XYZ file of C-alpha atoms in Angstrom:
490
model
C 0.000 0.000 0.000
C 0.847 2.856 -0.405
C -0.901 4.276 -3.279
C 1.272 6.232 -5.670
C -0.794 9.342 -6.096
C -2.299 11.099 -9.069
C -0.782 10.195 -12.415
C 0.041 7.005 -14.225
C -1.980 4.886 -16.612
C -3.372 3.191 -13.520
C -4.982 6.335 -12.141
C -8.330 5.169 -10.805
C -7.057 1.630 -10.290
C -6.670 0.840 -6.623
C -3.017 0.234 -5.812
C -3.475 -0.392 -2.187
C -1.743 -2.647 0.152
C -3.922 -4.029 2.768
C -2.060 -5.716 5.504
C -2.263 -3.153 7.440
C -1.224 -4.431 5.642
C -2.274 -2.191 1.420
C -0.654 -7.112 1.336
C 0.407 -10.640 1.854
C 3.303 -12.963 2.419
C 5.351 -15.854 1.154
C 7.588 -18.223 3.066
C 9.894 -20.580 1.314
C 11.868 -21.435 4.437
C 8.665 -21.670 6.396
C 7.008 -24.352 4.302
C 5.660 -26.427 7.137
C 3.828 -23.446 8.604
C 2.676 -21.490 5.576
C 0.198 -23.773 3.801
C -3.219 -22.638 5.084
C -5.702 -25.462 5.433
C -8.530 -25.619 2.912
C -10.999 -25.166 5.754
C -9.535 -21.700 6.246
C -10.200 -20.829 2.622
C -13.807 -22.005 2.881
C -14.686 -20.495 6.234
C -13.940 -16.833 5.631
C -16.917 -14.840 6.822
C -19.052 -12.529 4.802
C -18.615 -8.837 5.437
C -19.750 -7.634 8.846
C -20.479 -4.161 10.132
C -19.374 -2.277 13.223
C -21.085 0.807 14.632
C -18.359 3.437 14.645
C -18.188 7.023 15.885
C -17.933 9.775 13.283
C -15.749 12.106 15.348
C -13.741 10.533 18.156
C -12.432 13.887 19.340
C -15.715 15.675 19.973
C -17.661 14.109 22.827
C -20.712 16.192 21.967
C -20.927 14.645 18.486
C -23.022 11.485 18.838
C -23.199 10.633 15.131
C -22.289 7.098 14.126
C -21.875 5.088 10.917
C -21.267 1.494 9.813
C -17.690 0.326 9.245
C -17.005 -2.871 7.333
C -14.844 -5.653 8.727
C -14.061 -9.322 8.112
C -13.350 -12.285 10.399
C -11.445 -15.554 9.936
C -11.769 -17.943 12.894
C -10.279 -21.007 11.174
C -7.041 -21.069 13.159
C -8.190 -19.572 16.442
C -7.380 -21.336 19.677
C -8.924 -20.149 22.967
C -5.546 -19.054 24.289
C -4.369 -17.575 21.007
C -3.718 -13.946 20.058
C -5.857 -11.667 17.891
C -4.420 -10.431 14.606
C -5.850 -7.176 13.268
C -5.164 -6.280 9.659
C -5.612 -2.576 9.033
C -7.312 -1.458 5.838
C -5.717 1.181 3.674
C -6.419 3.645 0.897
C -8.839 1.472 -1.065
C -11.458 -1.240 -0.563
C -10.582 -3.981 1.909
C -9.944 -7.092 -0.190
C -11.384 -10.337 1.276
C -8.572 -12.231 -0.491
C -6.439 -11.303 2.502
C -8.758 -13.364 4.687
C -7.880 -16.441 2.608
C -4.155 -16.067 2.027
C -1.073 -14.084 2.932
C 1.829 -14.328 5.359
C -0.243 -13.195 8.292
C -2.463 -16.284 7.917
C 0.650 -18.452 7.976
C 1.526 -16.853 11.298
C -2.079 -17.208 12.485
C -2.121 -20.930 11.706
C 1.028 -21.543 13.734
C 0.075 -19.266 16.627
C -3.661 -20.043 16.836
C -4.767 -16.477 16.116
C -8.181 -15.024 15.420
C -7.891 -12.824 12.305
C -9.809 -9.582 11.805
C -9.570 -6.999 9.021
C -11.043 -3.519 9.477
C -11.659 -1.349 6.437
C -10.388 2.244 6.621
C -12.986 4.983 6.974
C -13.939 6.672 3.679
C -12.608 3.788 1.573
C -14.337 0.774 0.070
C -17.826 0.358 1.522
C -17.075 2.209 4.766
C -18.873 5.508 4.162
C -19.073 7.730 7.246
C -20.770 10.616 5.408
C -23.276 11.190 2.626
C -20.588 12.252 0.150
C -16.924 13.165 -0.237
C -17.271 16.928 -0.021
C -14.264 18.741 1.377
C -16.373 19.629 4.393
C -17.014 15.945 5.080
C -13.434 14.911 4.378
C -12.367 16.758 7.526
C -13.325 13.492 9.280
C -10.724 11.618 7.205
C -7.350 11.482 8.929
C -4.883 9.022 10.371
C -5.844 10.204 13.871
C -9.495 9.336 13.275
C -8.461 6.020 11.686
C -6.360 5.095 14.720
C -9.237 5.999 16.999
C -11.471 3.762 14.844
C -9.041 0.911 15.461
C -8.951 1.591 19.189
C -12.735 1.695 19.527
C -13.169 -1.391 17.364
C -10.565 -3.256 19.387
C -12.100 -2.264 22.738
C -15.703 -3.071 21.835
C -14.834 -6.301 20.003
C -12.624 -7.524 22.832
C -15.423 -6.929 25.316
C -18.110 -8.455 23.109
C -16.151 -11.599 22.236
C -14.365 -12.070 25.545
C -10.949 -11.243 24.106
C -9.875 -8.549 26.542
C -7.074 -10.711 27.966
C -5.770 -11.821 24.567
C -2.690 -10.234 23.025
C -3.556 -8.174 19.920
C -1.121 -7.728 17.030
C -1.583 -5.070 14.324
C -0.575 -5.796 10.726
C -0.293 -3.331 7.890
C 1.563 -2.517 4.719
C 2.358 0.850 3.157
C 0.125 3.559 4.682
C -1.591 0.875 6.792
C 1.900 -0.173 7.842
C 2.388 3.312 9.238
C -0.969 2.985 10.983
C 0.110 -0.349 12.498
C 3.238 1.264 13.968
C 1.322 4.308 15.160
C -1.439 2.157 16.668
C 1.153 0.467 18.857
C 2.780 3.850 19.558
C -0.400 5.706 20.524
C -2.457 2.886 22.067
C 0.104 0.576 23.729
C -2.495 -0.650 26.222
C -4.630 -2.005 23.376
C -2.122 -3.561 20.981
C 0.760 -5.780 22.097
C 2.873 -5.749 18.917
C 2.854 -4.588 15.301
C 4.194 -5.646 11.919
C 4.592 -2.378 9.991
C 5.601 -3.349 6.465
C 6.861 -0.791 3.911
C 5.686 1.947 6.259
C 6.541 5.568 5.370
C 6.831 6.823 8.945
C 8.128 10.281 8.067
C 5.799 12.747 6.356
C 7.445 15.029 3.789
C 5.970 17.678 1.513
C 8.597 17.027 -1.140
C 9.632 13.430 -1.743
C 12.111 13.510 -4.652
C 13.909 10.513 -3.152
C 11.118 8.309 -4.537
C 12.315 8.899 -8.097
C 15.949 8.565 -7.025
C 15.154 5.013 -5.884
C 13.349 4.430 -9.194
C 16.617 5.327 -10.976
C 18.631 2.919 -8.808
C 16.076 0.134 -9.175
C 16.052 0.456 -12.970
C 19.860 0.594 -12.999
C 20.046 -2.603 -10.949
C 18.558 -4.372 -13.999
C 20.482 -2.465 -16.661
C 22.755 0.517 -16.034
C 21.657 2.088 -19.325
C 17.939 1.754 -18.597
C 17.379 4.904 -16.493
C 19.676 6.851 -18.829
C 17.484 5.923 -21.803
C 14.334 6.755 -19.832
C 15.791 10.160 -18.981
C 16.635 10.859 -22.627
C 13.109 9.936 -23.666
C 11.441 11.988 -20.942
C 13.510 15.067 -21.750
C 12.887 14.667 -25.475
C 9.149 14.544 -24.860
C 9.320 17.594 -22.577
C 11.080 19.567 -25.318
C 8.513 18.531 -27.918
C 5.692 19.674 -25.658
C 7.008 23.215 -26.078
C 6.202 23.123 -29.815
C 2.502 22.871 -30.783
C 3.554 21.568 -34.194
C 4.475 18.259 -32.541
C 1.096 17.717 -30.878
C -0.411 15.672 -33.706
C 2.475 13.217 -33.700
C 2.523 12.995 -29.885
C -1.217 12.309 -29.912
C -0.624 9.420 -32.296
C 2.541 8.125 -30.594
C 0.865 7.793 -27.201
C -2.640 6.941 -28.447
C -4.307 9.881 -26.702
C -8.093 10.023 -26.487
C -8.141 13.489 -28.046
C -5.614 15.808 -29.642
C -3.034 16.965 -27.140
C -3.638 20.441 -25.770
C -0.979 22.095 -23.620
C -2.313 25.421 -22.421
C -0.695 25.594 -18.980
C 2.277 24.124 -17.167
C -0.201 21.906 -15.287
C -1.217 20.285 -18.596
C 2.379 19.494 -19.470
C 3.210 18.270 -15.963
C 0.154 16.035 -15.819
C 1.008 14.359 -19.125
C 4.662 13.853 -18.184
C 3.768 12.435 -14.770
C 1.187 10.120 -16.301
C 3.835 8.547 -18.546
C 6.457 8.428 -15.787
C 3.872 6.603 -13.711
C 4.288 3.548 -15.924
C 7.815 3.095 -14.597
C 7.043 4.242 -11.058
C 4.221 1.733 -10.575
C 6.162 -1.190 -12.037
C 9.199 -0.466 -9.860
C 7.070 -0.117 -6.739
C 5.440 -3.523 -7.226
C 8.234 -5.308 -9.092
C 7.962 -9.107 -9.122
C 5.582 -9.239 -6.180
C 2.847 -11.835 -5.706
C -0.195 -9.584 -6.041
C -1.743 -12.018 -8.489
C -3.413 -13.939 -5.661
C -5.697 -10.970 -4.957
C -6.690 -10.598 -8.608
C -4.164 -7.926 -9.588
C -3.499 -7.360 -13.299
C -0.135 -6.668 -14.897
C 2.073 -8.602 -12.489
C 3.932 -9.959 -15.520
C 5.208 -6.449 -16.330
C 8.462 -6.130 -14.400
C 11.493 -3.856 -14.371
C 13.198 -6.297 -16.720
C 10.309 -6.093 -19.196
C 10.397 -2.294 -19.263
C 14.171 -2.107 -19.522
C 14.135 -4.644 -22.368
C 11.722 -2.394 -24.273
C 13.891 0.653 -23.590
C 16.941 -1.243 -24.890
C 15.242 -2.437 -28.098
C 16.823 -0.327 -30.854
C 14.493 -1.847 -33.470
C 11.716 0.295 -31.991
C 13.549 3.515 -32.809
C 15.112 6.171 -30.592
C 14.561 6.306 -26.790
C 11.479 8.505 -27.296
C 9.880 5.856 -29.535
C 10.685 3.146 -27.008
C 9.120 5.273 -24.235
C 5.949 5.448 -26.321
C 6.134 1.663 -26.800
C 6.176 1.223 -23.014
C 3.047 3.370 -22.759
C 1.270 1.268 -25.394
C 2.377 -1.934 -23.649
C 0.862 -0.755 -20.385
C -2.354 0.310 -22.093
C -2.671 -3.097 -23.745
C -1.958 -4.853 -20.450
C -4.692 -2.978 -18.625
C -7.136 -2.918 -21.568
C -7.044 0.884 -21.812
C -8.293 1.978 -25.242
C -6.738 5.422 -25.178
C -4.852 7.694 -22.819
C -6.555 10.712 -21.292
C -3.880 13.392 -21.017
C -6.082 16.294 -19.893
C -5.339 17.898 -16.537
C -8.707 19.634 -16.701
C -10.396 16.259 -17.091
C -8.453 14.957 -14.111
C -9.427 18.050 -12.103
C -13.107 17.469 -12.921
C -12.861 13.839 -11.847
C -11.200 14.787 -8.576
C -13.767 17.518 -7.878
C -16.680 15.058 -8.073
C -17.645 14.514 -4.426
C -20.254 11.800 -4.968
C -19.651 8.235 -3.852
C -20.307 7.185 -7.445
C -17.746 9.626 -8.851
C -14.743 8.547 -10.960
C -12.271 9.237 -8.119
C -14.368 7.803 -5.278
C -12.517 4.480 -5.390
C -9.832 6.161 -3.311
C -8.199 8.856 -5.434
C -10.085 11.851 -4.062
C -9.718 10.599 -0.499
C -6.028 9.724 -0.641
C -4.928 12.935 -2.335
C -6.877 14.783 0.378
C -4.849 12.945 3.009
C -1.609 13.873 1.266
C -2.701 17.522 1.221
C -3.754 17.590 4.871
C -1.310 15.174 6.554
C 1.513 13.622 4.582
C 2.664 15.326 1.406
C 4.655 12.434 -0.134
C 4.877 14.327 -3.447
C 7.115 12.453 -5.857
C 8.573 15.436 -7.663
C 11.265 15.731 -10.320
C 13.187 18.255 -8.221
C 16.243 16.018 -7.809
C 18.815 15.757 -10.637
C 19.452 12.122 -9.689
C 16.322 10.639 -11.240
C 15.105 9.810 -14.751
C 12.168 12.152 -15.362
C 11.407 15.831 -15.858
C 8.500 18.235 -15.806
C 6.453 17.630 -12.648
C 8.095 19.693 -9.889
C 6.776 20.179 -6.382
C 4.653 23.194 -7.354
C 2.624 20.940 -9.676
C 1.596 18.732 -6.757
C 0.984 21.584 -4.329
C -1.243 23.328 -6.875
C -3.518 20.293 -6.890
C -4.185 20.730 -3.173
C -5.481 24.225 -3.879
C -7.410 23.143 -6.973
C -9.166 20.185 -5.333
C -9.569 21.161 -1.655
C -8.602 24.833 -1.322
C -5.552 23.863 0.765
C -2.655 26.290 0.388
C 1.036 25.452 0.306
C 1.472 27.005 3.735
C -1.361 24.911 5.178
C 0.144 21.801 3.621
C 3.569 22.465 5.145
C 2.031 23.074 8.570
C -0.007 19.868 8.335
C 3.050 17.774 7.450
C 5.032 19.279 10.334
C 2.156 18.485 12.675
C 2.075 14.863 11.492
C 5.761 14.397 12.287
C 5.279 16.120 15.613
C 2.391 13.773 16.415
C 4.081 10.481 15.505
C 7.787 11.281 15.802
C 8.821 10.467 12.213
C 11.919 8.221 12.440
C 12.221 8.790 16.193
C 9.708 6.131 17.220
C 9.572 5.643 20.989
C 7.872 2.302 21.511
C 8.538 -1.441 21.669
C 7.566 -4.620 19.810
C 7.242 -3.093 16.332
C 9.004 -4.778 13.416
C 9.552 -2.632 10.312
C 10.225 -4.590 7.101
C 11.172 -2.783 3.868
C 12.375 -3.774 0.405
C 15.413 -2.221 -1.284
C 13.660 -1.902 -4.674
C 10.622 -0.171 -3.169
C 10.874 3.642 -3.477
C 8.891 4.049 -0.257
C 11.754 2.668 1.816
C 13.302 6.153 1.564
C 10.726 7.338 4.135
C 10.856 4.158 6.197
C 13.068 2.594 8.842
C 15.807 0.434 7.317
C 18.055 -0.175 10.321
C 17.235 -1.179 13.875
C 16.111 1.611 16.174
C 16.494 -0.629 19.228
C 16.346 -4.372 19.986
C 12.580 -4.044 20.412
C 12.175 -1.889 17.279
C 13.952 -3.988 14.668
C 14.090 -3.269 10.952
C 14.105 -5.980 8.290
C 15.650 -4.598 5.098
C 15.146 -7.100 2.275
C 17.507 -6.718 -0.664
C 15.973 -7.115 -4.110
C 12.315 -6.918 -3.079
C 9.660 -4.291 -3.632
C 6.635 -2.877 -1.834
C 5.195 -5.097 0.929
C 6.764 -8.229 -0.583
C 6.967 -10.049 2.749
C 3.178 -9.861 3.171
C 2.242 -11.869 0.075
C 1.761 -15.646 -0.076
C 4.978 -17.574 -0.571
C 5.960 -19.056 -3.928
C 8.836 -21.133 -5.224
C 10.520 -18.247 -7.068
C 10.811 -16.038 -3.975
C 14.310 -14.797 -3.218
C 15.982 -16.656 -0.322
C 16.295 -13.413 1.648
C 12.532 -12.867 1.339
C 11.811 -16.300 2.790
C 14.301 -15.617 5.587
C 12.652 -12.271 6.320
C 9.256 -13.916 6.767
C 10.884 -16.486 9.030
C 12.498 -13.742 11.100
C 9.218 -11.839 11.489
C 7.495 -15.004 12.691
C 10.205 -15.653 15.284
C 9.857 -12.079 16.560
C 6.094 -12.485 16.921
C 6.549 -15.825 18.641
C 8.965 -14.290 21.150
C 6.921 -11.135 21.720
C 3.708 -13.069 22.333
C 5.442 -14.935 25.153
C 6.320 -11.669 26.899
């Protein structure tokens, strides 16, 4: 999970990681533990609903709403722990109640497994619509309070008050898992915070720096060719005489129109998103949850960029775009910032950005930033600087740059950024994943260990195991299990 915001051919496709894990897990070295029984796959409950408070921080506000959750009791033993998977920036996927590393752990440890969907995502609708006025109830603080209230009421109702609870999450939900343990230590005994960006940052150019390094790890020339192509396209966008050919090259839905710098930036970010998304999820095992395009890897993209028969680097860049469109059955590419702005301004639950886009960008504007800008020279793209991202906050929610900066500072003040003061939180990250640049990659203390997995991408340790997993990935899952086993004895 973490959703890469805004652009990309996958805009509107949910890129969440739910293990709040927005995922799953695979264990080659853990074979005897990680094969969930068929009864577990058959006994996953239908969706259930919890009566949740709208505003946890206003005692005079008595409004409530229904929050969706799921239960898997297949492995539960009366003395076992309770595992709570935290939902992220998209619909909670019931596939996680049938498979994933956390179920491997649950089977061995006799855990009851719960998954709580995040407010304002999926079917968990606290308000009548997604107006900016209503989105003020969408924040990590409210989400953590949701978890606390759900945990307290459920523990009382099911007689689980004396059981040890463990929070799981990946990407943004990974951050929530760490912060749940940090802020509510009396309610949650331990946390697995995978690929968690624990430091908020308005500008996050390091994301694209990692993209460069990850592409270069496959082929040193690959990011160089991508940079040549991106800069060539940026130069052509300055000349309206090239618009007809660009429209044809990238199979745009209508003739390219570049009237403002936002138009140019949106188009350039959309195409860069092809590489950003593939790097972020490179060679993971998302296929088990029905994800499309898992066969498109860094190697595939770099092979296209190295194919001189396709023409110059610009032509190969266009070939990558067409490959991604074919993969995701996209007939044509919408390159209009104004169209994107209209989609994001639609506040209805049936709107084109209601699947999570409008909500998540709001959270970036009011809490996190995380803007993957081209402001660093050590990355392969050009044309979408920080101002492009900040302008969207004003366009969509009337949030100024000053308000954004203050909100990000407040988030770090609230949670401590890298300076986490807690215990029994494990923080796995993958070296290929650009989000590790805002995560913890070395141990903070013996009770706050990091697991940095070379060669793996976003939330890789959460997915179901498979034979082609890297040995270090299998070892990482093993290590996480041993930590949980030890912590649950404390």
